[in-house]
Short mmCIF file of C-alpha atoms in Angstrom, two decimals:
data_model
loop_
_atom_site.label_atom_id
_atom_site.label_comp_id
_atom_site.label_asym_id
_atom_site.label_seq_id
_atom_site.Cartn_x
_atom_site.Cartn_y
_atom_site.Cartn_z
CA MET I 1 -0.35 -0.26 -0.01
CA PRO I 2 1.53 3.81 -0.67
CA SER I 3 2.77 5.58 1.99
CA ASN I 4 0.06 7.88 2.16
CA ASN I 5 -2.18 5.02 3.33
CA LYS I 6 -2.51 5.66 7.29
CA TYR I 7 -4.37 2.24 7.68
CA PHE I 8 -1.59 0.27 7.05
CA SER I 9 2.00 -0.04 7.64
CA THR I 10 4.74 0.69 5.80
CA THR I 11 7.39 -1.43 8.45
CA TRP I 12 5.64 -4.58 7.48
CA ASN I 13 7.35 -7.98 6.47
CA ALA I 14 5.69 -8.93 2.72
CA LYS I 15 3.84 -11.76 4.57
CA ARG I 16 2.08 -8.99 6.54
CA SER I 17 2.05 -6.66 3.54
CA VAL I 18 -0.03 -9.39 1.10
CA VAL I 19 -2.23 -10.28 4.37
CA ALA I 20 -3.55 -6.03 4.38
CA ASP I 21 -3.71 -6.50 1.04
CA GLY I 22 -6.48 -9.21 0.69
CA MET I 23 -8.23 -7.37 3.78
CA PHE I 24 -8.30 -3.91 2.06
CA TYR I 25 -9.68 -5.67 -1.06
CA ALA I 26 -12.00 -7.70 1.06
CA GLU I 27 -13.42 -4.54 3.08
CA LEU I 28 -13.55 -2.77 0.37
CA ASN I 29 -15.90 -5.74 -1.87
CA ALA I 30 -17.95 -5.51 1.04
CA LEU I 31 -18.80 -1.93 1.07
CA PHE I 32 -18.84 -1.36 -2.72
CA ALA I 33 -21.56 -4.59 -2.18
CA LYS I 34 -24.06 -3.16 0.02
CA GLU I 35 -24.36 0.32 -1.10
CA LEU I 36 -23.86 -0.33 -4.90
CA ALA I 37 -26.56 -3.91 -5.11
CA GLU I 38 -29.08 -1.79 -6.81
CA GLN I 39 -26.81 -0.44 -9.42
CA GLY I 40 -25.88 -3.90 -10.50
CA TYR I 41 -22.24 -3.87 -8.86
CA ALA I 42 -19.78 -7.20 -9.50
CA THR I 43 -16.38 -6.95 -8.71
CA CYS I 44 -14.07 -4.61 -8.31
CA GLN I 45 -9.57 -4.36 -9.49
CA VAL I 46 -7.81 -2.14 -7.30
CA ARG I 47 -4.46 -0.62 -8.98
CA GLN I 48 -1.50 0.94 -7.89
CA SER I 49 0.38 3.77 -9.95
CA GLY I 50 3.36 5.53 -7.95
CA THR I 51 1.47 7.13 -4.99
CA ARG I 52 -1.69 7.03 -6.20
CA THR I 53 -4.18 4.43 -6.00
CA GLU I 54 -6.85 3.47 -8.14
CA ILE I 55 -10.10 1.05 -7.86
CA ILE I 56 -12.41 0.76 -10.67
CA ILE I 57 -15.54 -0.58 -9.96
CA HIS I 58 -17.56 -3.38 -12.45
CA ALA I 59 -21.01 -2.38 -12.31
CA THR I 60 -24.22 -3.15 -14.98
CA ASN I 61 -25.22 0.56 -13.99
CA VAL I 62 -22.83 2.62 -14.50
CA ASN I 63 -24.95 5.80 -14.43
CA ASP I 64 -26.66 5.70 -11.25
CA VAL I 65 -22.81 4.76 -9.37
CA LEU I 66 -21.55 7.43 -11.05
CA GLY I 67 -25.23 9.42 -10.39
CA GLU I 68 -26.10 13.13 -11.21
CA ASP I 69 -23.21 15.29 -11.69
CA LYS I 70 -21.04 12.82 -10.51
CA HIS I 71 -22.19 13.55 -6.53
CA ARG I 72 -21.93 9.86 -5.61
CA ILE I 73 -18.65 8.37 -7.08
CA ALA I 74 -17.39 11.72 -4.70
CA GLU I 75 -19.00 10.83 -1.86
CA LEU I 76 -17.83 7.02 -2.08
CA THR I 77 -14.86 8.58 -2.56
CA ARG I 78 -14.71 10.49 0.45
CA VAL I 79 -16.30 7.78 2.23
CA VAL I 80 -12.75 4.95 1.59
CA GLU I 81 -10.17 8.12 1.79
CA ARG I 82 -12.07 8.44 5.40
CA ARG I 83 -12.32 4.49 6.53
CA PHE I 84 -8.48 3.67 4.97
CA GLY I 85 -6.46 6.19 6.08
CA PHE I 86 -6.35 8.25 2.47
CA THR I 87 -5.37 11.60 2.88
CA PRO I 88 -8.23 13.47 1.51
CA GLY I 89 -7.66 16.15 -0.71
CA ILE I 90 -4.64 15.22 -2.68
CA GLY I 91 -6.58 12.60 -5.20
CA ALA I 92 -4.24 9.41 -2.84
CA VAL I 93 -7.56 7.23 -4.69
CA GLU I 94 -9.35 8.38 -7.24
CA LEU I 95 -12.30 5.86 -8.20
CA TYR I 96 -13.67 4.59 -11.75
CA VAL I 97 -16.93 3.02 -13.09
CA GLU I 98 -16.46 0.35 -15.57
CA LYS I 99 -19.71 -1.71 -17.36
CA VAL I 100 -19.50 -5.15 -17.14
CA ARG I 101 -18.90 -6.84 -20.68
CA ASN I 102 -21.93 -9.89 -20.92
CA ARG I 103 -24.40 -9.06 -17.61
CA GLY I 104 -25.70 -12.69 -18.16
CA LEU I 105 -22.12 -14.16 -17.54
CA CYS I 106 -21.51 -12.29 -14.31
CA ALA I 107 -22.94 -14.17 -11.34
CA GLN I 108 -23.14 -11.39 -9.06
CA ALA I 109 -25.62 -9.48 -10.68
CA GLN I 110 -27.51 -12.56 -12.24
CA ALA I 111 -27.94 -13.23 -7.90
CA GLU I 112 -28.64 -9.61 -6.96
CA SER I 113 -31.42 -9.83 -10.01
CA LEU I 114 -32.39 -13.53 -8.35
CA ARG I 115 -32.53 -11.68 -5.00
CA TYR I 116 -34.76 -8.77 -5.95
CA LYS I 117 -36.86 -11.27 -7.91
CA LEU I 118 -37.58 -13.09 -4.70
CA LEU I 119 -38.15 -9.92 -2.47
CA GLN I 120 -41.25 -9.12 -4.73
CA GLY I 121 -42.66 -12.12 -4.34
CA LEU I 122 -41.95 -14.47 -7.30
CA GLN I 123 -42.21 -18.50 -6.99
CA VAL I 124 -38.58 -19.84 -6.77
CA ARG I 125 -39.29 -22.17 -9.60
CA ARG I 126 -40.06 -19.35 -11.66
CA ALA I 127 -37.31 -17.12 -10.55
CA CYS I 128 -34.59 -19.90 -10.94
CA TYR I 129 -35.21 -20.95 -14.09
CA GLY I 130 -35.94 -17.36 -15.73
CA VAL I 131 -32.24 -16.04 -14.35
CA MET I 132 -31.28 -19.99 -15.60
CA ARG I 133 -32.90 -18.96 -19.50
CA TYR I 134 -30.87 -15.66 -19.46
CA VAL I 135 -27.89 -16.72 -18.50
CA MET I 136 -27.83 -19.56 -21.26
CA GLU I 137 -29.14 -17.81 -23.61
CA SER I 138 -26.21 -15.40 -22.94
CA GLY I 139 -23.56 -17.59 -24.27
CA ALA I 140 -22.77 -19.61 -21.29
CA LYS I 141 -21.97 -23.14 -21.18
CA GLY I 142 -23.50 -23.91 -18.31
CA CYS I 143 -24.96 -22.87 -15.12
CA GLU I 144 -26.63 -24.15 -11.73
CA VAL I 145 -28.99 -22.32 -8.87
CA VAL I 146 -28.97 -23.12 -5.57
CA VAL I 147 -31.42 -21.70 -3.05
CA SER I 148 -31.69 -23.27 0.60
CA GLY I 149 -33.72 -22.27 3.18
CA LYS I 150 -37.45 -21.95 3.86
CA LEU I 151 -39.10 -21.63 0.64
CA ARG I 152 -42.48 -22.81 1.42
CA ALA I 153 -43.46 -24.44 4.49
CA GLN I 154 -41.64 -24.31 8.19
CA ARG I 155 -39.06 -26.91 7.16
CA ALA I 156 -36.03 -25.69 5.10
CA LYS I 157 -34.36 -27.31 2.17
CA VAL I 158 -32.78 -27.22 -0.36
CA MET I 159 -33.53 -26.88 -4.13
CA LYS I 160 -31.01 -26.95 -7.18
CA PHE I 161 -31.48 -25.89 -10.59
CA LYS I 162 -29.32 -26.85 -13.06
CA ASP I 163 -28.36 -26.57 -17.01
CA GLY I 164 -25.84 -26.70 -19.65
CA TYR I 165 -22.15 -28.32 -19.22
CA MET I 166 -20.60 -27.55 -15.22
CA ILE I 167 -17.18 -28.41 -14.08
CA LYS I 168 -16.45 -29.66 -10.20
CA THR I 169 -13.73 -30.16 -9.74
CA GLY I 170 -9.25 -29.39 -10.76
CA GLN I 171 -7.84 -26.23 -11.90
CA VAL I 172 -9.97 -25.24 -15.11
CA CYS I 173 -12.98 -24.14 -12.51
CA ASP I 174 -10.56 -21.31 -11.33
CA HIS I 175 -10.36 -20.00 -14.80
CA TYR I 176 -14.01 -21.01 -15.74
CA ILE I 177 -16.44 -20.94 -12.62
CA VAL I 178 -17.94 -18.14 -11.51
CA SER I 179 -19.60 -17.67 -8.05
CA ALA I 180 -21.80 -15.67 -5.97
CA VAL I 181 -23.63 -16.45 -3.16
CA ARG I 182 -26.50 -13.91 -1.53
CA ASN I 183 -29.14 -13.79 1.51
CA VAL I 184 -32.70 -12.96 0.84
CA MET I 185 -34.15 -11.43 4.17
CA MET I 186 -37.38 -13.08 3.62
CA ARG I 187 -40.31 -12.78 6.16
CA GLN I 188 -40.35 -16.38 7.49
CA GLY I 189 -36.27 -16.91 7.41
CA VAL I 190 -33.17 -16.05 5.23
CA LEU I 191 -32.68 -17.36 2.25
CA GLY I 192 -29.81 -18.85 0.61
CA VAL I 193 -28.53 -17.87 -2.89
CA LYS I 194 -26.36 -19.34 -5.18
CA VAL I 195 -25.31 -18.73 -8.43
CA SER I 196 -22.63 -20.38 -10.28
CA ILE I 197 -22.12 -19.97 -14.08
CA MET I 198 -18.99 -21.67 -16.35
CA LEU I 199 -18.23 -19.31 -19.27
CA PRO I 200 -17.37 -19.82 -22.37
CA TYR I 201 -13.74 -20.45 -23.91
CA GLU I 202 -13.40 -17.49 -25.88
CA PRO I 203 -9.90 -17.33 -27.92
CA ASN I 204 -9.19 -14.00 -28.85
CA PRO I 205 -8.87 -11.32 -26.47
CA GLU I 206 -10.24 -8.68 -28.89
CA GLU I 207 -14.00 -9.95 -29.55
CA ASN I 208 -13.97 -11.44 -25.75
CA ARG I 209 -17.17 -10.63 -23.73
CA GLY I 210 -16.56 -12.22 -21.02
CA GLY I 211 -15.23 -15.75 -21.64
CA CYS I 212 -12.08 -17.51 -20.32
CA LEU I 213 -8.55 -17.08 -22.09
CA VAL I 214 -7.74 -20.51 -21.33
CA PRO I 215 -8.88 -23.69 -23.36
CA LEU I 216 -9.75 -26.74 -21.43
CA SER I 217 -7.45 -29.11 -20.61
CA ASP I 218 -9.01 -32.18 -21.78
CA VAL I 219 -10.23 -30.81 -25.23
CA ILE I 220 -8.94 -32.66 -28.40
CA THR I 221 -9.06 -30.22 -31.65
CA VAL I 222 -8.45 -31.90 -35.01
CA LYS I 223 -7.02 -29.54 -37.62
CA GLU I 224 -7.96 -30.12 -41.91
CA PRO I 225 -4.70 -32.01 -42.89
CA LYS I 226 -3.11 -29.57 -45.38
CA ALA I 227 -4.09 -29.44 -48.71
CA ASP I 228 -1.32 -31.42 -51.51
CA ILE I 229 0.55 -29.69 -54.09
CA VAL I 230 0.85 -31.94 -57.19
CA ARG I 231 3.46 -30.07 -59.04
CA GLN I 232 2.65 -30.72 -62.89
CA VAL I 233 5.69 -31.28 -65.01
CA ASP I 234 4.86 -31.09 -68.80
CA ALA I 235 7.26 -34.00 -70.85
CA PRO I 236 9.32 -32.13 -73.50
CA ALA I 237 7.72 -31.31 -77.20
CA ILE I 238 9.19 -33.70 -79.59
CA THR I 239 9.43 -31.94 -83.23
CA PRO I 240 9.43 -33.40 -86.38
CA ALA I 241 12.76 -34.02 -87.43
CA LEU I 242 13.59 -35.21 -83.99
CA ALA I 243 11.27 -38.15 -85.03
CA ASP I 244 13.27 -38.70 -88.15
CA ASP I 245 16.67 -39.34 -86.01
CA ALA I 246 14.87 -41.01 -83.59
CA VAL I 247 13.35 -43.61 -86.34
CA LEU I 248 16.45 -43.22 -88.11
CA ASP I 249 19.44 -44.43 -85.12
CA ALA I 250 16.63 -47.02 -83.51
CA PRO I 251 18.54 -50.61 -83.56
CA ALA I 252 18.23 -53.27 -86.39
CA ASP I 253 17.37 -55.88 -83.75
CA ALA I 254 14.23 -53.29 -83.28
CA TYR I 255 12.98 -54.33 -87.22
CA GLU I 256 13.39 -57.50 -86.98
CA ALA I 257 11.52 -58.46 -83.76
CA ASP I 258 8.81 -57.28 -85.58
CA LYS I 259 8.78 -59.42 -88.96
CA PRO I 260 6.20 -62.41 -88.57
CA ALA I 261 8.44 -65.76 -87.58
CA GLU I 262 9.66 -67.80 -90.61
CA LEU I 263 7.85 -71.22 -90.92
#
């Protein structure tokens, strides 16, 4: 962390610095998830540029996060400065907002959407199927929605909805699986909502709309064989003069072989 941040000490060793950075990101993410839930908050990124800390907020509604005349983003900047001890007024921390590329492939946005559907009184099965259909239409390879708690009766239970292809184990989950968990405060109790999405494979970074750049390890791609190049060699043309010379130079045995056998 930069030296103008009083929340962290500059004399810590490498291990404490890593833990402090993780705590800073976790608390920052929790703050934005609470304040920007209605604006479609997805995630945030923290970058160090010299003595300045840049925080990039990814959300679905950029205009709502900025607010009228950018008052909302300025208010969030002051809250971050006071909470983490940044020196105010010198631009030690700056907040930016970036729109989510593909909302259907963002687990946080879909979990918030499912949460508001349940708060509005929509049936659990209908709300989950609506979220899954929107995710699969956005290009995802698989989707899983889990809702647990007191759904209709007094006894709690778990309802799980699946669609498409979903990987559960291995290092590939770190690249292809995105998950989000939300709590829904219902009248009968608290419901737990978990949305998991398996991203598609998109190798082109320029045309990437939220997919994964790393290919699956067990996928074998068979390429088309190269076309065989056949070279045609033209035979040399024989002129009449060369043909006559060939006949005159022919050996005598060739003429005797053509004669009929004598009886």
